[in-house]
Short mmCIF file of C-alpha atoms in Angstrom, two decimals:
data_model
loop_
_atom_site.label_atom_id
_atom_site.label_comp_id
_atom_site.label_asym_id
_atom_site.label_seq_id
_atom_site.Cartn_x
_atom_site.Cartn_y
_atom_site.Cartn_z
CA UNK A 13 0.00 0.00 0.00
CA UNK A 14 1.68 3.07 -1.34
CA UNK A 15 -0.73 5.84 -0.25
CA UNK A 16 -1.16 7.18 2.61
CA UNK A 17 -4.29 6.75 3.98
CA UNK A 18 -6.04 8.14 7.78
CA UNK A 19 -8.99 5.37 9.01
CA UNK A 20 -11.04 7.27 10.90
CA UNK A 21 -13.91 5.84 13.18
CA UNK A 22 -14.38 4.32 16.86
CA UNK A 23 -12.44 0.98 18.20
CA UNK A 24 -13.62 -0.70 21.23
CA UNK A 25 -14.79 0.00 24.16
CA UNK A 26 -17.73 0.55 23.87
CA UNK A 27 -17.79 -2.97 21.71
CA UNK A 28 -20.87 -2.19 18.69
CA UNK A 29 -20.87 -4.01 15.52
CA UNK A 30 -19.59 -0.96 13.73
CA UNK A 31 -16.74 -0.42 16.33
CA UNK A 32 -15.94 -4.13 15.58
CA UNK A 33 -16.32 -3.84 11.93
CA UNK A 34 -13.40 -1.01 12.07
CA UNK A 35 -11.03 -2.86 14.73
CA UNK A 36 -10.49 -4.78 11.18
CA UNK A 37 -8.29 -2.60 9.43
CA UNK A 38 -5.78 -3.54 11.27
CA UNK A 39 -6.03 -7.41 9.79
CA UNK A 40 -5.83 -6.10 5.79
CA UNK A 41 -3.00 -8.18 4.57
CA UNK A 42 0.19 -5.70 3.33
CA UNK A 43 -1.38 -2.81 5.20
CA UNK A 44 2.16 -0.64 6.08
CA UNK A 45 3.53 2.18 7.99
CA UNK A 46 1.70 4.65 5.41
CA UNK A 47 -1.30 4.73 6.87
CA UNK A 48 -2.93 6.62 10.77
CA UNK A 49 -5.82 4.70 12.41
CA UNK A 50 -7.35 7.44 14.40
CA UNK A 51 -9.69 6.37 17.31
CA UNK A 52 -12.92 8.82 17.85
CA UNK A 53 -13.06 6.99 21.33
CA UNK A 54 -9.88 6.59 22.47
CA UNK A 55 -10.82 8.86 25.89
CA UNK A 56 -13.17 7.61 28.84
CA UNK A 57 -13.78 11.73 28.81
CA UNK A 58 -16.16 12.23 26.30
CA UNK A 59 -14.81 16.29 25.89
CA UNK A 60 -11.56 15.21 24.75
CA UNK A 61 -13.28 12.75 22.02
CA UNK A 62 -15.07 16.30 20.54
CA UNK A 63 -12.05 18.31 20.66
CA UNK A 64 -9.80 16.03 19.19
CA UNK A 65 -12.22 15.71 16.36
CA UNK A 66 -12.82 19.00 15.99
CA UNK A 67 -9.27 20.75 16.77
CA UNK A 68 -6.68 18.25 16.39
CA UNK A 69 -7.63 16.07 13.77
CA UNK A 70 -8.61 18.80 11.34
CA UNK A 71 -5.06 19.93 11.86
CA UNK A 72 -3.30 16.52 11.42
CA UNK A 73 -5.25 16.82 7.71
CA UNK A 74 -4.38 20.23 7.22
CA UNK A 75 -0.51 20.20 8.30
CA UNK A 76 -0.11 16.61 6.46
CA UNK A 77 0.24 14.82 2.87
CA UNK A 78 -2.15 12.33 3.48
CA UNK A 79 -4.46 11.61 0.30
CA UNK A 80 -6.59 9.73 1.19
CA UNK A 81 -9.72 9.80 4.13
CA UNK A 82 -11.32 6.29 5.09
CA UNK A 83 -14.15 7.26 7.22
CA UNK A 84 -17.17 5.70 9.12
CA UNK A 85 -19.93 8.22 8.61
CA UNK A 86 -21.95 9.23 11.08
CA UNK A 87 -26.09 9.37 10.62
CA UNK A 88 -27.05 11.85 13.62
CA UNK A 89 -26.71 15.96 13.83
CA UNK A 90 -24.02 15.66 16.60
CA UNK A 91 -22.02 12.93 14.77
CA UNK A 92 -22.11 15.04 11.43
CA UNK A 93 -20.84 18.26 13.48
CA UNK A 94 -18.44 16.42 15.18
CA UNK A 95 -17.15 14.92 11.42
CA UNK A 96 -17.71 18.50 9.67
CA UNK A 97 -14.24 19.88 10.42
CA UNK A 98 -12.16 17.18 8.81
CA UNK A 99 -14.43 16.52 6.14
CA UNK A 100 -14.28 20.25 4.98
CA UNK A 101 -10.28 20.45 4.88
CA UNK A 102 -10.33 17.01 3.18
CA UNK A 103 -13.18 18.21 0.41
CA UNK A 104 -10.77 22.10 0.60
CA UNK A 105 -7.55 19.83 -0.15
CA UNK A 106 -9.07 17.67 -2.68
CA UNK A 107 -8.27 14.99 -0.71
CA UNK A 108 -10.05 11.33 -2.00
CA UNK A 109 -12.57 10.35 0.43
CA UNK A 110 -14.25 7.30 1.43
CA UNK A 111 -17.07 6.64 3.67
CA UNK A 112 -18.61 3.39 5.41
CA UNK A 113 -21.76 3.35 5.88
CA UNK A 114 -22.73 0.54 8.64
CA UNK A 115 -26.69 1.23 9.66
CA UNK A 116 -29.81 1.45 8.00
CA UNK A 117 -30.65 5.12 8.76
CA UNK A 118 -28.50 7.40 6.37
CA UNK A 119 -31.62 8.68 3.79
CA UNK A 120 -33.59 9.20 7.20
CA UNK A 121 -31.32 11.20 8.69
CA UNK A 122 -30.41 13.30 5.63
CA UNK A 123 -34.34 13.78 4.75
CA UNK A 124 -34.75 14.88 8.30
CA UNK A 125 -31.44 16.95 9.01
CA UNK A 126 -33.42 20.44 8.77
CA UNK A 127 -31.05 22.99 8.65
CA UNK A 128 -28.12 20.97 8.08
CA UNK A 129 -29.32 19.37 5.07
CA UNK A 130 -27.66 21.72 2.56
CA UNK A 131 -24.57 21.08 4.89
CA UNK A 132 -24.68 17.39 4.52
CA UNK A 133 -25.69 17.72 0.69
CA UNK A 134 -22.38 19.56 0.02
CA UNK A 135 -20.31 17.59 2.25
CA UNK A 136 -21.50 14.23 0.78
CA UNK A 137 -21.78 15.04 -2.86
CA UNK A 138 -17.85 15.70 -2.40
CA UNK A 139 -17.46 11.96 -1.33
CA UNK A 140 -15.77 9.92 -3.70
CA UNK A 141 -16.78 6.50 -2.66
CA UNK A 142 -19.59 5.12 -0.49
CA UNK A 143 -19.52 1.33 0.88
CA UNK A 144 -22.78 -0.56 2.26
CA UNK A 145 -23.13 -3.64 3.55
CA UNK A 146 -25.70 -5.47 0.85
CA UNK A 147 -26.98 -3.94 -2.41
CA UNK A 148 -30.29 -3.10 -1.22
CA UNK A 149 -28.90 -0.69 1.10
CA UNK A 150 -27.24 1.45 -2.06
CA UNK A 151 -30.82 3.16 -1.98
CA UNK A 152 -29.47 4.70 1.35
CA UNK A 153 -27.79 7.29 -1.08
CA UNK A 154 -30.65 8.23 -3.52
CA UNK A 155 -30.33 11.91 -3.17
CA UNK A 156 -26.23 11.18 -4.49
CA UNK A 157 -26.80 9.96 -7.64
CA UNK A 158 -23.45 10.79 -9.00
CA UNK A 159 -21.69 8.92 -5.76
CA UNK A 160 -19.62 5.59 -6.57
CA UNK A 161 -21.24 3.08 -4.27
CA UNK A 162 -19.43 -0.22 -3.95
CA UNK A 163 -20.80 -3.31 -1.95
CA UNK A 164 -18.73 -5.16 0.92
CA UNK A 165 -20.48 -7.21 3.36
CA UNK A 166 -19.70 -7.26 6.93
CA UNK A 167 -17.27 -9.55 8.23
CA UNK A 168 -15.92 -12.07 11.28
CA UNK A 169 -12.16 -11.69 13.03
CA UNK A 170 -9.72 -14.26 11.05
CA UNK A 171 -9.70 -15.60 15.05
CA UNK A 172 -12.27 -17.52 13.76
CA UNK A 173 -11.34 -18.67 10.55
CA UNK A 174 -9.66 -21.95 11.59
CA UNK A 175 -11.80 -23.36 14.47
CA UNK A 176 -12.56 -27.19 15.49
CA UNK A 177 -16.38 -27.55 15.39
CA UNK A 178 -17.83 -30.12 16.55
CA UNK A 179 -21.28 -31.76 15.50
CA UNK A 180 -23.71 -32.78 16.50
CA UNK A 181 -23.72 -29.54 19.28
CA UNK A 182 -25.82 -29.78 22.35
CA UNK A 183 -29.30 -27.63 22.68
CA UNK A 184 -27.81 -24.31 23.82
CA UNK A 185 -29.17 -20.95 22.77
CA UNK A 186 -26.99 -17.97 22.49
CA UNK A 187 -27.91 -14.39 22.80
CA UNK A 188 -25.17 -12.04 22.20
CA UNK A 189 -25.66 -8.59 21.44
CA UNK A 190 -25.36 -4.92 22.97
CA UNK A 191 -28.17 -5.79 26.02
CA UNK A 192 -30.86 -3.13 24.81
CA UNK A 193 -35.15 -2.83 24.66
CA UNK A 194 -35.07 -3.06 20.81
CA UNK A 195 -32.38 -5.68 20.70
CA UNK A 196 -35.93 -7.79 21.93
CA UNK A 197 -33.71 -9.03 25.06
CA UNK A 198 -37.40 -9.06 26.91
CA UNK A 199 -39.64 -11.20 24.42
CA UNK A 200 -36.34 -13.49 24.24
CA UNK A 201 -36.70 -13.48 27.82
CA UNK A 202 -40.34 -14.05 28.28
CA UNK A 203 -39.70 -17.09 25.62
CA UNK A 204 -37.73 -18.38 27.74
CA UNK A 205 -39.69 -18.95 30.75
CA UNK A 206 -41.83 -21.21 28.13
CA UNK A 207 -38.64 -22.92 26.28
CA UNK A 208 -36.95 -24.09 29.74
CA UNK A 209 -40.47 -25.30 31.03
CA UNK A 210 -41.20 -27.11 27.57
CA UNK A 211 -37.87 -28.69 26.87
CA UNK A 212 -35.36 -29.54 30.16
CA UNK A 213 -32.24 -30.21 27.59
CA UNK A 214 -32.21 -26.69 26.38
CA UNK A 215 -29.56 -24.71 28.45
CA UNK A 216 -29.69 -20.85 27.25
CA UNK A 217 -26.53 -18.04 27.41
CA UNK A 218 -27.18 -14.71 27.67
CA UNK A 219 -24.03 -11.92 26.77
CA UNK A 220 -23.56 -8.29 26.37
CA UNK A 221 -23.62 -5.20 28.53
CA UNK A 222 -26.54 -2.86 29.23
CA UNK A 223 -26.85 -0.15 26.97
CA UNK A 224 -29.32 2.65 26.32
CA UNK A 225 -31.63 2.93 23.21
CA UNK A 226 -35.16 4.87 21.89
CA UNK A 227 -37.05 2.55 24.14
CA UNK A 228 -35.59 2.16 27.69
CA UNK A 229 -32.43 4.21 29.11
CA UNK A 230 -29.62 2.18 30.06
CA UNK A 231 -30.76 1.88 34.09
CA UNK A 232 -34.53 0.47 33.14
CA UNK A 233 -33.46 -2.14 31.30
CA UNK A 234 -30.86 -3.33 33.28
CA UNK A 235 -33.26 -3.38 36.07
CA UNK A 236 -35.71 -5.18 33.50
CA UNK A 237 -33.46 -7.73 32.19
CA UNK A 238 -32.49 -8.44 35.71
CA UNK A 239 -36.04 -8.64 37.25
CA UNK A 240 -36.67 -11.13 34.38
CA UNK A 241 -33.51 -13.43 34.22
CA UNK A 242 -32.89 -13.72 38.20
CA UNK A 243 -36.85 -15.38 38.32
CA UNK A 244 -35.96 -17.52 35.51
CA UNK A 245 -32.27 -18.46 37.35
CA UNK A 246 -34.20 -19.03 40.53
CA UNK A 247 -36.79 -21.92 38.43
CA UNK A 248 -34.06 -22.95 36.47
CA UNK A 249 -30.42 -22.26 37.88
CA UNK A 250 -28.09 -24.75 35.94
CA UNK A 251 -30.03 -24.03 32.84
CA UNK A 252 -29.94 -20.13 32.01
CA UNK A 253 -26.39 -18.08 32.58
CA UNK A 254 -25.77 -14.48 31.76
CA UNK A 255 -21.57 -13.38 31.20
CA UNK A 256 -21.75 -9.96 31.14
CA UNK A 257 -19.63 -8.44 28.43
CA UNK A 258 -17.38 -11.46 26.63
CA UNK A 259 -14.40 -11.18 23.99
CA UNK A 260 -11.83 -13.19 23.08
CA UNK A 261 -11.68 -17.03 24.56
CA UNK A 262 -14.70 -16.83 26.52
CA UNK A 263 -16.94 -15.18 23.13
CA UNK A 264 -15.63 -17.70 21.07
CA UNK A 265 -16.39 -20.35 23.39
CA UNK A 266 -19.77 -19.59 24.20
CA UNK A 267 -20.55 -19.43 20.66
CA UNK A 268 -18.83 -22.40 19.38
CA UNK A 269 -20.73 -24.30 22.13
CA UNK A 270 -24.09 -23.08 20.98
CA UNK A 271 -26.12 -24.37 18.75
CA UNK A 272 -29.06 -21.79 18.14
CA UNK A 273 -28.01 -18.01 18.01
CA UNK A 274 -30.90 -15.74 18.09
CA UNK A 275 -30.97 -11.94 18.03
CA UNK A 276 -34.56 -10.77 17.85
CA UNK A 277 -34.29 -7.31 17.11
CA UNK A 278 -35.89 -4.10 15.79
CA UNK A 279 -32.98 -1.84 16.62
CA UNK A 280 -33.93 1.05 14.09
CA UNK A 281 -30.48 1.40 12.74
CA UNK A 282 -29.88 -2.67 12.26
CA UNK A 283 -28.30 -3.16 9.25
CA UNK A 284 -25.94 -6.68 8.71
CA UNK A 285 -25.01 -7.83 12.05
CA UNK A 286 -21.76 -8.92 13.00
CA UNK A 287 -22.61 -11.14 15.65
CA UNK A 288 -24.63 -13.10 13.21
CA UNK A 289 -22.09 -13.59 11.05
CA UNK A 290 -19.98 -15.21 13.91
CA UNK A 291 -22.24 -17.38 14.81
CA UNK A 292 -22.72 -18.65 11.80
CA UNK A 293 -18.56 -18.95 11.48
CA UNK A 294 -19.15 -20.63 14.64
CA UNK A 295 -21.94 -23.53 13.24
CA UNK A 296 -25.03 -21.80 14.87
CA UNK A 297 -28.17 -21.69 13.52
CA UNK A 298 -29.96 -18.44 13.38
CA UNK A 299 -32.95 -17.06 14.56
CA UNK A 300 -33.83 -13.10 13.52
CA UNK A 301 -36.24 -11.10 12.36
CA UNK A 302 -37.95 -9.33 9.41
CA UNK A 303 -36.64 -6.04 10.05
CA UNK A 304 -34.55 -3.69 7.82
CA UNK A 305 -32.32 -5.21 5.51
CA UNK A 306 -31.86 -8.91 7.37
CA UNK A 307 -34.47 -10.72 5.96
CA UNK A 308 -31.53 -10.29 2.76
CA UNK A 309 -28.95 -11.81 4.94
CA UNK A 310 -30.79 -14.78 6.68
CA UNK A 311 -32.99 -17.23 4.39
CA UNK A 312 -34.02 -20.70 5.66
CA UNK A 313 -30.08 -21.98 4.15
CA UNK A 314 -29.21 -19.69 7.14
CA UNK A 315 -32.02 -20.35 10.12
CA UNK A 316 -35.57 -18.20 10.51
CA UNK A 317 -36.72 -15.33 10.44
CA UNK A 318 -39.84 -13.99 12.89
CA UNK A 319 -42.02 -10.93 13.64
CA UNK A 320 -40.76 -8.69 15.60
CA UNK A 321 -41.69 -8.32 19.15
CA UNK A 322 -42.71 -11.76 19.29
CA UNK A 323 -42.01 -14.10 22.04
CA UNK A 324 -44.68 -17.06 21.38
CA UNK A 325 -43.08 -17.27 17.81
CA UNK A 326 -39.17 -17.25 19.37
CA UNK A 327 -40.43 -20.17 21.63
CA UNK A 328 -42.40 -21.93 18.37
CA UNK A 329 -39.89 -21.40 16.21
CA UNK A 330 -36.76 -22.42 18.76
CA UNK A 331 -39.20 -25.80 19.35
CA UNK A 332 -39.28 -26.31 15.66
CA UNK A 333 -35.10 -26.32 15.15
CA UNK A 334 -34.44 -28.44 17.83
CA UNK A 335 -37.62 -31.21 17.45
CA UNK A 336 -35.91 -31.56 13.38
CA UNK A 337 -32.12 -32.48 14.84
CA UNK A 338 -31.66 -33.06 10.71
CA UNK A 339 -32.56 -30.50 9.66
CA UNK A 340 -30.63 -28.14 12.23
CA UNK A 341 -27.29 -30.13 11.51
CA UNK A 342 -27.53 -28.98 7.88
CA UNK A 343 -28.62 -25.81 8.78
CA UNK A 344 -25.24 -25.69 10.93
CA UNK A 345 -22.80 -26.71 8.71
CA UNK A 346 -23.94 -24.73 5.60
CA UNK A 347 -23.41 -21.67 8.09
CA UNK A 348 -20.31 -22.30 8.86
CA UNK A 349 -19.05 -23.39 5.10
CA UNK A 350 -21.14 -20.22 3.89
CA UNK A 351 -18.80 -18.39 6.38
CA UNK A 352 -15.69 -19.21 5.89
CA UNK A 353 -16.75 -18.89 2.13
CA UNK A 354 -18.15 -15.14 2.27
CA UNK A 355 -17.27 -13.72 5.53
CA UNK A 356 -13.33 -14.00 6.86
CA UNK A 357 -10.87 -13.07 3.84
CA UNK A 358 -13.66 -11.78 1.42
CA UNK A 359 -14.16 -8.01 3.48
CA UNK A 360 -10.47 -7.58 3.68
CA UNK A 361 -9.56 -7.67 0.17
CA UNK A 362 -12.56 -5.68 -1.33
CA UNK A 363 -11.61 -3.15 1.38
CA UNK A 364 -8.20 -3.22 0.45
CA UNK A 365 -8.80 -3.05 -3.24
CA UNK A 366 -11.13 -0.07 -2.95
CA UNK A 367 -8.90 1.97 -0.43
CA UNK A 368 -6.04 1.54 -2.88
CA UNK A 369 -7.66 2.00 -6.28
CA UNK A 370 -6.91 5.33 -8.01
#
């Protein structure tokens, strides 16, 4: 990679899909010394986040020969503010820019930006390459008809690319996912109550840490979740186990060992998940639902997919995978063969070939 090239975007903490998603970079094969990842969260203070972006990183542009801007673009007013600075010297300098888009909100938020939205207009009709997740989601950029838009689909770690799994698994469900109201943590929940009374071989894992969304702030549900899962621990305590936050060993673990991952949500910005793609690295089968762009991602090769804010149809449709043993092996291993197919090396090098093409 002969250009040099500034990532821009959030790493973990807090772990998100799209702070996941950009943690990747740092895996593109010949990826050299040419190149600044710059962390938008790299302080607990949330003060010296905005004034780095808004002061310091503008300067780095300015004072620099970079030429070329990889960023993850943000779909709220605040975000956009908060991106505004750089993005302006970049468009002033002519420098090429390229933006990730990683929800399912962008033509929302422009339509709805008010004041801003001649702001945005000029900003974004300076980009000169936008990448989404699936080619549905290219309508995201309607008003930018002139805008290259290439398709890369989300991606798993390469820490999973080489794993032992073992078949036939035993009848464990996983939830992993940013703990939240429209993640649909409390119909999961409430399914559960039925799935552990119907079935006493199912064990079920919960993971994730309590965050806020449009729904509940981040101290209701907590208190929700907890009011929920400590009566079902109480009926059922060597059947249903919650981690807390998980990464490395203990993630991979707890989804290699599962054997049904569901993530019922309708999380307005839900786009392609990346913790259903590792679970399907892993050999899960997967349970979702028809919201945004994910009844594209998951057909019955891949699992089910449900209404939203159902619990009777989790607990019919979790009874249905596990009564048809068969049918949930194949289910399995086409996951994990459609994984290691589509989702390890695939991201890397489209990235990589995008970044780097004049």
């Amino acid at each position: 990679m002969s250009k040099k090239i500034i990532f821009i975007g959030s790493l973990p903490p807090p772990i998100t899909g799209q702070s996941i998603a950009f943690s990747y970079i740092k895996e593109i094969d010949n990826i050299d010394d040419q190149i600044l990842i710059i962390n938008t969260q790299k302080y607990k203070i949330q003060l010296f986040n905005y004034s780095h972006s808004l002061i310091i990183l503008p300067l780095i542009i300015l004072f620099s020969s970079y030429n070329t801007i990889y960023f993850i673009g943000s779909r709220s007013k605040l975000g956009f503010l908060r991106q505004l600075p750089f993005l302006t010297i970049a468009v002033l300098k002519k420098i090429k820019i390229i933006n990730h888009l990683h929800g399912a909100d962008f033509n929302k938020f422009y339509n709805e930006s008010g004041i801003y939205k001649g702001i945005i207009k000029w900003v974004y009709e300076k980009v000169n390459t936008s990448i989404v997740l699936l080619e549905e989601m290219k309508d995201q950029f309607k008003a930018f008809p002139k805008m290259k838009l290439e398709v890369v689909p989300n991606a798993v770690s390469k820490e999973l690319e080489n794993l032992d799994i073992a078949f036939p698994k035993e009848n464990r469900i996983l939830f992993l996912s940013n703990i939240m109201a429209s993640k649909g943590i409390i119909e999961f929940l409430t399914a559960s109550k039925q799935l552990l009374k119907d079935d006493n071989s199912i064990r079920i894992d919960i993971a994730g840490d309590f965050i806020s969304d449009n729904y509940l702030p981040k101290n209701q549900i907590k208190k929700k979740f907890l009011d929920l899962f400590e009566g079902l621990k109480y009926d059922f305590p060597e059947r249903i186990f919650y981690h807390g936050t998980v990464s490395g060993i203990k993630k991979v673990d707890l989804l290699r060992s599962s054997s049904i991952f569901i993530l019922p949500t309708y999380y307005a910005t839900e786009a392609y998940p990346i913790s259903i793609l590792e679970a399907m690295a892993t050999g899960n089968a997967i349970i979702t639902t028809k919201h945004n762009y994910l009844e594209k991602i998951i057909s019955k090769e891949h699992g089910e997919t449900i209404n939203i804010k159902d619990s009777n149809q989790i607990f019919s449709t979790v009874k249905y995978l596990f009564r048809d043993q068969k049918k949930l092996h194949l289910i399995q291993k086409n996951n994990l063969t459609h994984s290691r197919k589509h989702y390890i090396n695939n991201h890397l090098n489209q990235l990589y070939r995008i970044i780097t093409n004049d």
